[in-house]
């Protein structure tokens, strides 16, 4: 297995024929990584590049981690189709590769008569989107299923197939499989300009020029900027900040389902959901910003979340907070993805991929392959990718510290380093030596959960840092 992963130094310049890539994907979030994985199935010379030092370092690392059914998408939209197809693809892929998924179901809770009256319409919308398993339930059944709900809930729409998933393992799995299959991954590689001619594109990057015949723009928050470098002004990305609160594992018994609000004129609103790591999420806010780097939490935002959460599950507000974080979603002002091919340019733009992008990612990858073919790419016959098994990070699945046979074979899997999250020396060692190793402590946390628990690294931080520094070249 030959792996090409670079984080510094010059890129293949394109001066020689074998320096030119067939396809380059800009953006190594969950969507860009899924596209690269799909390209890896074909006999192509492919590059995946990102301005950050890691996979999934933007929007992908800070979402609500829900595997959607697509029941509430706009019927007939591209998003509705790709979410529906993507959910089945990703659910099967997660089973094959060990990505944690829990089918907990969702309840859209009605708190007033107008919301209650909207539930049948939402059920009918789900049917138009190809999902026919939702049903309206009354207050009594709702109270039995969620006994910790606040007073006044009148009923709910039950969506039994909504699931929770690990948002960090998913893009890492896509990228790992792609790199092992021959895709070149170039990190710390920011695109400053794009020059195009009849044979393709020359990207001016922070690490020098890169030559490619075809180009895919999956740059997330910066997709509009890349699109303009190609001469288009089809959409504008407005960063929409979503702040979230993560509650301690002791709060997990308060919530059995993903608790969703009934959508209103201001959007989908604030939800409460369990996570595959055993915590409970409250959020997100929806704040339109100008700054595409502003991922800070605010007192006003956290106060709003606490007030919303107090009505939904009052007992949650008295629980300990493990962490707060904020992510930026790539809003474009339109209720659909902005995916468009430009045959004359050998270019595909993949913009406006919002919170459903995690669910739709594999279907987006397939769709982009079709569009590349429409632009003239001869991608050849597909082949199977090498099998992959990802480290299991979910609390509902076997963890190394509980595997006696594994520990007997290698005691490092029985040596706890992070006690809050039960992360072992063996897991940290494996992450540091993996195909795409972390280049920061946050990257190591996303691969292992180390420093992500209730003490936020107060007890294990020095030991984790020492292991990380020791492994650095």
Coordinates of C-alpha atoms in Angstrom, one line a residue:
X1 CA 0.0 0.0 0.0
X2 CA 1.5 3.3 -1.1
X3 CA 0.2 6.3 0.7
X4 CA 0.7 9.9 -0.4
X5 CA -0.1 12.4 2.4
X6 CA 1.7 15.7 2.5
X7 CA 1.4 18.6 5.0
X8 CA 4.3 20.8 3.8
X9 CA 6.7 21.5 0.9
X10 CA 6.0 21.9 -2.8
X11 CA 3.2 20.1 -4.6
X12 CA 3.6 18.2 -7.9
X13 CA 3.9 21.2 -10.2
X14 CA 2.4 19.9 -13.4
X15 CA 5.6 20.5 -15.4
X16 CA 5.7 16.8 -16.3
X17 CA 2.9 14.7 -17.6
X18 CA 2.8 12.5 -14.6
X19 CA 2.6 15.6 -12.3
X20 CA -0.9 16.5 -13.6
X21 CA -3.9 15.1 -11.7
X22 CA -6.9 13.9 -13.5
X23 CA -9.2 15.3 -10.8
X24 CA -8.6 17.5 -7.8
X25 CA -11.1 18.0 -5.0
X26 CA -10.9 21.2 -3.0
X27 CA -12.1 20.7 0.5
X28 CA -11.6 17.7 2.8
X29 CA -14.7 17.8 4.8
X30 CA -17.2 15.0 4.9
X31 CA -18.5 15.9 1.4
X32 CA -15.1 16.4 -0.2
X33 CA -13.8 13.2 1.4
X34 CA -16.8 11.2 0.1
X35 CA -16.2 12.5 -3.4
X36 CA -12.5 11.6 -3.2
X37 CA -13.5 8.1 -2.0
X38 CA -15.8 7.7 -5.0
X39 CA -13.1 8.9 -7.4
X40 CA -10.7 6.3 -5.7
X41 CA -12.9 3.6 -7.2
X42 CA -11.8 4.5 -10.7
X43 CA -8.4 4.4 -12.4
X44 CA -7.7 8.1 -12.0
X45 CA -4.9 10.2 -10.6
X46 CA -6.8 12.1 -7.9
X47 CA -5.8 14.7 -5.3
X48 CA -7.8 15.9 -2.3
X49 CA -6.6 19.2 -0.8
X50 CA -7.6 21.3 2.2
X51 CA -6.4 24.5 3.8
X52 CA -6.5 23.0 7.2
X53 CA -4.1 20.5 8.8
X54 CA -6.7 17.7 9.1
X55 CA -9.7 16.0 7.6
X56 CA -13.1 17.3 8.5
X57 CA -11.7 20.4 10.3
X58 CA -14.5 22.8 9.3
X59 CA -18.2 22.4 9.4
X60 CA -17.9 18.6 9.5
X61 CA -16.4 18.5 13.0
X62 CA -19.1 20.7 14.6
X63 CA -22.5 19.5 13.5
X64 CA -25.4 17.8 15.3
X65 CA -24.3 14.3 14.2
X66 CA -27.7 13.1 13.0
X67 CA -28.2 10.5 10.2
X68 CA -31.4 11.9 8.7
X69 CA -34.2 10.1 6.9
X70 CA -34.9 13.2 4.8
X71 CA -38.6 13.2 6.0
X72 CA -38.7 17.0 6.2
X73 CA -36.7 18.0 3.1
X74 CA -38.3 20.0 0.3
X75 CA -40.1 17.4 -1.8
X76 CA -38.6 17.1 -5.3
X77 CA -35.4 18.9 -4.4
X78 CA -31.9 17.6 -5.1
X79 CA -31.3 17.6 -1.4
X80 CA -34.3 15.4 -0.7
X81 CA -33.1 12.8 -3.3
X82 CA -29.5 12.8 -2.1
X83 CA -30.4 12.6 1.6
X84 CA -32.7 9.7 0.9
X85 CA -30.1 7.8 -1.1
X86 CA -27.3 8.9 1.1
X87 CA -28.9 7.7 4.3
X88 CA -29.1 4.1 3.0
X89 CA -25.6 4.2 1.6
X90 CA -24.0 5.6 4.8
X91 CA -26.0 3.3 7.1
X92 CA -24.6 0.3 5.2
X93 CA -21.1 1.7 5.0
X94 CA -21.2 2.4 8.8
X95 CA -22.1 -1.2 9.4
X96 CA -19.2 -2.4 7.2
X97 CA -16.6 -0.1 8.6
X98 CA -17.5 0.2 12.3
X99 CA -18.7 3.8 12.3
X100 CA -21.0 4.2 15.4
X101 CA -24.7 4.6 14.5
X102 CA -27.6 4.3 16.9
X103 CA -31.2 4.2 15.6
X104 CA -32.9 6.2 18.4
X105 CA -35.7 7.7 16.4
X106 CA -37.0 11.3 16.5
X107 CA -40.0 13.0 18.0
X108 CA -41.2 16.4 16.6
X109 CA -42.9 17.8 19.7
X110 CA -45.9 20.1 19.4
X111 CA -46.3 22.6 22.2
X112 CA -49.3 24.5 21.0
X113 CA -52.4 23.9 18.9
X114 CA -50.9 25.4 15.7
X115 CA -47.9 23.0 16.0
X116 CA -50.2 20.1 16.7
X117 CA -52.2 20.9 13.6
X118 CA -49.0 21.0 11.5
X119 CA -48.1 17.4 12.4
X120 CA -50.3 15.7 9.8
X121 CA -48.9 18.0 7.1
X122 CA -45.4 17.1 8.1
X123 CA -46.3 13.4 8.0
X124 CA -47.7 13.9 4.4
X125 CA -44.5 15.7 3.5
X126 CA -42.5 12.8 4.7
X127 CA -44.5 10.5 2.4
X128 CA -43.8 12.8 -0.5
X129 CA -40.2 12.4 0.3
X130 CA -40.4 8.6 0.2
X131 CA -40.6 8.0 3.9
X132 CA -43.8 6.4 5.1
X133 CA -43.0 5.2 8.6
X134 CA -43.8 8.4 10.5
X135 CA -47.0 8.7 12.5
X136 CA -48.7 11.2 14.8
X137 CA -48.9 10.3 18.4
X138 CA -50.9 11.8 21.2
X139 CA -49.8 13.4 24.5
X140 CA -50.3 10.3 26.6
X141 CA -48.0 8.1 24.4
X142 CA -45.5 10.9 24.1
X143 CA -45.3 11.2 27.9
X144 CA -44.7 7.5 28.3
X145 CA -41.9 7.5 25.7
X146 CA -40.3 10.7 27.0
X147 CA -41.3 11.0 30.7
X148 CA -38.8 13.9 31.3
X149 CA -40.5 16.3 28.8
X150 CA -41.6 19.6 30.2
X151 CA -45.3 20.3 30.9
X152 CA -47.6 21.2 28.0
X153 CA -46.6 18.9 25.2
X154 CA -49.7 18.1 23.1
X155 CA -48.4 15.4 20.8
X156 CA -45.6 14.6 18.4
X157 CA -44.7 13.2 15.0
X158 CA -42.8 9.9 15.5
X159 CA -40.0 9.4 13.0
X160 CA -38.6 6.0 14.1
X161 CA -35.6 5.8 11.7
X162 CA -33.8 9.0 12.6
X163 CA -30.4 8.0 13.9
X164 CA -27.3 9.5 15.6
X165 CA -23.8 8.9 14.1
X166 CA -20.2 9.7 14.8
X167 CA -19.4 12.9 12.9
X168 CA -15.7 12.6 13.2
X169 CA -15.1 9.0 12.2
X170 CA -17.2 9.3 9.0
X171 CA -15.0 11.8 7.0
X172 CA -11.9 10.1 8.3
X173 CA -13.1 6.8 7.1
X174 CA -13.8 8.2 3.6
X175 CA -10.5 9.9 3.4
X176 CA -8.5 6.9 4.8
X177 CA -10.1 4.5 2.3
X178 CA -9.4 7.0 -0.5
X179 CA -5.8 7.5 0.4
X180 CA -5.1 3.8 0.8
X181 CA -6.6 3.4 -2.7
X182 CA -4.1 5.9 -4.2
X183 CA -5.7 9.4 -3.8
X184 CA -3.1 12.0 -2.9
X185 CA -4.0 14.0 0.2
X186 CA -2.4 17.5 0.5
X187 CA -3.1 19.4 3.8
X188 CA -2.2 22.9 4.8
X189 CA -2.9 23.7 1.1
X190 CA -5.0 26.9 0.7
X191 CA -6.1 27.8 -2.8
X192 CA -5.4 31.5 -3.7
X193 CA -6.2 31.5 -7.4
X194 CA -7.3 29.3 -10.3
X195 CA -6.1 29.7 -13.8
X196 CA -8.0 27.7 -16.5
X197 CA -7.2 26.8 -20.1
X198 CA -8.4 24.3 -22.6
X199 CA -6.6 21.4 -20.9
X200 CA -7.6 22.1 -17.3
X201 CA -6.6 24.2 -14.4
X202 CA -3.6 25.5 -12.6
X203 CA -4.2 26.1 -8.9
X204 CA -2.1 28.6 -7.1
X205 CA -1.9 27.4 -3.5
X206 CA 0.0 28.2 -0.3
X207 CA 2.3 25.3 -1.2
X208 CA 2.9 26.2 -4.8
X209 CA 1.2 25.4 -8.1
X210 CA -0.9 22.3 -8.7
X211 CA -2.1 21.2 -12.2
X212 CA -5.3 19.3 -12.7
X213 CA -7.5 18.4 -15.7
X214 CA -10.8 18.4 -13.8
X215 CA -11.7 20.3 -10.7
X216 CA -14.3 19.8 -8.0
X217 CA -15.1 22.6 -5.6
X218 CA -16.3 21.2 -2.2
X219 CA -14.8 24.0 -0.1
X220 CA -17.7 24.4 2.2
X221 CA -17.9 27.9 3.7
X222 CA -15.4 29.0 1.0
X223 CA -17.1 27.4 -1.9
X224 CA -18.5 30.7 -3.2
X225 CA -15.0 32.2 -3.2
X226 CA -13.5 29.3 -5.2
X227 CA -16.5 29.5 -7.6
X228 CA -15.7 33.2 -8.3
X229 CA -12.1 32.3 -9.1
X230 CA -13.6 30.1 -11.9
X231 CA -15.6 33.1 -13.2
X232 CA -19.0 32.4 -11.6
X233 CA -21.2 34.3 -9.2
X234 CA -24.0 31.6 -8.8
X235 CA -24.2 31.7 -5.0
X236 CA -23.0 33.4 -1.9
X237 CA -22.2 31.6 1.3
X238 CA -23.4 33.3 4.5
X239 CA -21.9 31.6 7.6
X240 CA -24.7 30.5 9.9
X241 CA -23.3 29.9 13.4
X242 CA -24.8 27.1 15.5
X243 CA -23.9 27.1 19.1
X244 CA -24.4 23.9 21.1
X245 CA -24.1 22.7 24.7
X246 CA -22.9 19.2 25.5
X247 CA -24.2 17.8 28.8
X248 CA -22.5 15.1 30.9
X249 CA -23.1 11.4 30.4
X250 CA -25.2 11.4 33.7
X251 CA -27.8 13.3 31.7
X252 CA -28.2 10.6 29.1
X253 CA -31.2 8.9 30.8
X254 CA -33.2 12.1 30.5
X255 CA -33.5 11.7 26.7
X256 CA -34.6 8.7 24.8
X257 CA -35.1 10.2 21.3
X258 CA -33.9 13.1 19.2
X259 CA -36.4 15.7 20.3
X260 CA -37.1 18.1 17.4
X261 CA -39.2 21.3 17.3
X262 CA -42.0 21.7 14.8
X263 CA -40.4 23.9 12.1
X264 CA -41.7 27.5 12.0
X265 CA -41.1 30.6 10.0
X266 CA -37.6 31.0 11.6
X267 CA -36.4 27.6 10.7
X268 CA -36.0 24.2 12.4
X269 CA -35.1 25.6 15.8
X270 CA -33.4 24.0 18.8
X271 CA -33.2 20.3 19.4
X272 CA -32.1 18.0 22.2
X273 CA -30.4 14.7 21.1
X274 CA -28.3 12.0 22.6
X275 CA -24.9 11.4 21.1
X276 CA -23.1 8.1 20.3
X277 CA -20.5 9.1 22.9
X278 CA -23.2 8.9 25.7
X279 CA -23.7 12.7 26.1
X280 CA -26.7 14.9 25.4
X281 CA -26.7 17.8 22.9
X282 CA -28.7 21.0 23.2
X283 CA -28.8 23.3 20.2
X284 CA -28.1 24.8 17.7
X285 CA -28.6 28.5 17.5
X286 CA -28.9 30.0 14.0
X287 CA -27.0 33.2 13.7
X288 CA -26.3 34.9 10.4
X289 CA -22.7 36.2 10.4
X290 CA -20.2 37.9 8.1
X291 CA -17.1 36.3 9.5
X292 CA -16.4 32.8 8.2
X293 CA -14.0 32.1 11.1
X294 CA -16.2 33.1 14.0
X295 CA -16.8 29.9 15.9
X296 CA -16.9 31.4 19.3
X297 CA -19.7 30.8 21.8
X298 CA -21.5 33.8 23.3
X299 CA -23.3 34.4 26.6
X300 CA -26.4 35.4 24.7
X301 CA -26.4 32.3 22.6
X302 CA -25.9 29.9 25.6
X303 CA -28.6 31.8 27.5
X304 CA -31.0 31.3 24.6
X305 CA -30.2 27.5 24.5
X306 CA -30.7 27.1 28.2
X307 CA -34.1 28.8 28.1
X308 CA -35.2 26.6 25.1
X309 CA -33.9 23.5 26.9
X310 CA -35.6 24.4 30.1
X311 CA -39.0 24.1 28.4
X312 CA -38.2 20.9 26.5
X313 CA -36.5 18.9 29.2
X314 CA -36.4 20.9 32.5
X315 CA -34.2 18.5 34.3
X316 CA -31.4 18.8 31.7
X317 CA -30.6 22.3 32.8
X318 CA -29.5 21.2 36.2
X319 CA -27.0 18.7 34.8
X320 CA -23.3 19.3 34.4
X321 CA -22.0 20.8 31.2
X322 CA -19.1 18.9 29.6
X323 CA -18.4 21.4 26.8
X324 CA -19.8 24.1 24.6
X325 CA -18.9 24.6 20.9
X326 CA -20.1 26.3 17.8
X327 CA -20.0 25.4 14.1
X328 CA -20.7 27.4 10.9
X329 CA -23.1 26.1 8.3
X330 CA -22.8 27.1 4.7
X331 CA -26.1 28.9 4.1
X332 CA -26.8 30.3 0.7
X333 CA -30.4 31.7 1.1
X334 CA -31.9 28.8 -0.9
X335 CA -33.5 25.6 0.4
X336 CA -31.4 23.3 -1.8
X337 CA -27.9 22.3 -2.5
X338 CA -26.0 24.3 -5.1
X339 CA -24.4 21.5 -7.2
X340 CA -23.6 22.4 -10.8
X341 CA -21.4 21.1 -13.6
X342 CA -19.7 23.4 -16.1
X343 CA -18.6 21.2 -19.1
X344 CA -16.7 23.9 -20.9
X345 CA -14.5 24.4 -17.8
X346 CA -14.2 20.8 -16.7
X347 CA -15.5 21.9 -13.3
X348 CA -18.2 20.9 -10.8
X349 CA -19.3 23.2 -8.0
X350 CA -20.6 21.6 -4.8
X351 CA -22.0 24.4 -2.7
X352 CA -24.7 25.1 -0.1
X353 CA -24.3 21.8 1.6
X354 CA -26.0 22.4 4.9
X355 CA -26.5 20.2 8.0
X356 CA -27.8 17.3 5.9
X357 CA -24.5 17.0 4.1
X358 CA -23.2 14.3 6.5
X359 CA -26.2 12.1 5.6
X360 CA -26.1 12.8 1.9
X361 CA -22.3 12.7 1.5
X362 CA -22.0 9.3 -0.2
X363 CA -24.8 10.1 -2.6
X364 CA -23.3 13.5 -3.3
X365 CA -20.1 11.6 -4.2
X366 CA -21.9 9.4 -6.7
X367 CA -23.8 12.4 -8.1
X368 CA -20.6 14.3 -8.7
X369 CA -19.1 11.4 -10.5
X370 CA -22.1 11.5 -12.9
X371 CA -21.6 15.2 -13.4
X372 CA -17.8 14.8 -14.1
X373 CA -18.7 12.2 -16.7
X374 CA -21.1 14.8 -18.2
X375 CA -18.2 17.3 -18.4
X376 CA -16.1 14.8 -20.4
X377 CA -14.2 12.8 -17.8
X378 CA -13.5 9.3 -18.9
X379 CA -13.3 7.6 -15.5
X380 CA -12.9 4.0 -16.6
X381 CA -14.4 1.0 -14.9
X382 CA -14.9 1.0 -11.1
X383 CA -13.1 -1.4 -8.8
X384 CA -13.6 -2.4 -5.2
X385 CA -11.8 -0.4 -2.5
X386 CA -9.7 -2.1 0.1
X387 CA -11.7 -3.0 3.2
X388 CA -11.6 -0.8 6.2
X389 CA -12.4 -1.1 9.9
X390 CA -12.4 2.2 11.9
X391 CA -11.8 2.4 15.7
X392 CA -15.0 2.1 17.6
X393 CA -15.8 5.3 19.5
X394 CA -19.4 4.7 20.4
X395 CA -20.5 3.9 23.9
X396 CA -23.1 1.4 22.7
X397 CA -20.4 -0.6 20.9
X398 CA -17.5 -2.7 22.2
X399 CA -14.6 -0.6 23.4
X400 CA -11.0 -1.8 23.8
X401 CA -10.9 -1.3 27.6
X402 CA -13.6 -3.9 27.9
X403 CA -12.1 -6.5 25.5
X404 CA -10.3 -9.0 27.7
X405 CA -8.9 -11.0 24.7
X406 CA -7.5 -7.8 23.1
X407 CA -5.9 -6.7 26.4
X408 CA -4.4 -10.2 26.9
X409 CA -2.8 -9.9 23.4
X410 CA -1.7 -6.3 24.0
X411 CA -1.8 -4.8 27.5
X412 CA -1.8 -1.3 26.0
X413 CA -5.5 -1.7 25.4
X414 CA -6.0 -2.1 29.1
X415 CA -4.0 0.9 30.1
X416 CA -6.4 3.9 30.5
X417 CA -4.9 7.3 29.7
X418 CA -8.1 9.3 29.6
X419 CA -10.4 8.0 32.4
X420 CA -13.4 10.2 31.6
X421 CA -13.8 8.7 28.1
X422 CA -12.0 5.4 28.8
X423 CA -9.4 5.9 26.1
X424 CA -6.5 3.5 26.3
X425 CA -2.8 3.8 25.5
X426 CA -3.3 1.4 22.6
X427 CA -6.0 3.5 21.0
X428 CA -3.9 6.7 21.2
X429 CA -0.9 4.8 19.8
X430 CA -2.9 3.4 16.9
X431 CA -4.3 6.9 16.0
X432 CA -0.9 8.4 16.0
X433 CA 0.4 5.7 13.7
X434 CA -2.7 5.6 11.4
X435 CA -2.9 6.3 7.7
X436 CA -4.0 9.9 8.3
X437 CA -2.5 10.7 11.7
X438 CA -3.6 13.8 13.7
X439 CA -1.5 16.9 13.5
X440 CA -3.0 18.5 16.6
X441 CA -4.3 17.5 20.0
X442 CA -7.9 18.3 18.7
X443 CA -7.3 15.9 15.8
X444 CA -6.2 13.3 18.3
X445 CA -9.4 13.9 20.3
X446 CA -11.6 13.4 17.3
X447 CA -9.9 10.1 16.6
X448 CA -9.9 8.7 20.1
X449 CA -12.1 10.9 22.4
X450 CA -9.1 11.6 24.6
X451 CA -9.4 14.9 26.5
X452 CA -13.1 15.1 25.4
X453 CA -14.8 14.1 28.7
X454 CA -16.1 15.9 31.7
X455 CA -12.7 17.1 32.9
X456 CA -11.7 18.3 29.4
X457 CA -8.2 17.0 29.8
X458 CA -7.5 18.4 33.3
X459 CA -6.2 15.0 34.4
X460 CA -5.0 13.4 31.2
X461 CA -3.9 16.4 29.2
X462 CA -0.2 16.3 30.1
X463 CA 0.0 12.5 29.4
X464 CA -1.8 12.8 26.1
X465 CA 0.3 15.8 25.0
X466 CA 3.5 13.8 25.8
X467 CA 2.3 10.9 23.7
X468 CA 1.4 13.2 20.8
X469 CA 4.7 15.1 21.0
X470 CA 6.7 11.8 21.1
X471 CA 5.0 10.6 17.9
X472 CA 5.7 13.8 15.9
X473 CA 8.4 13.5 13.3

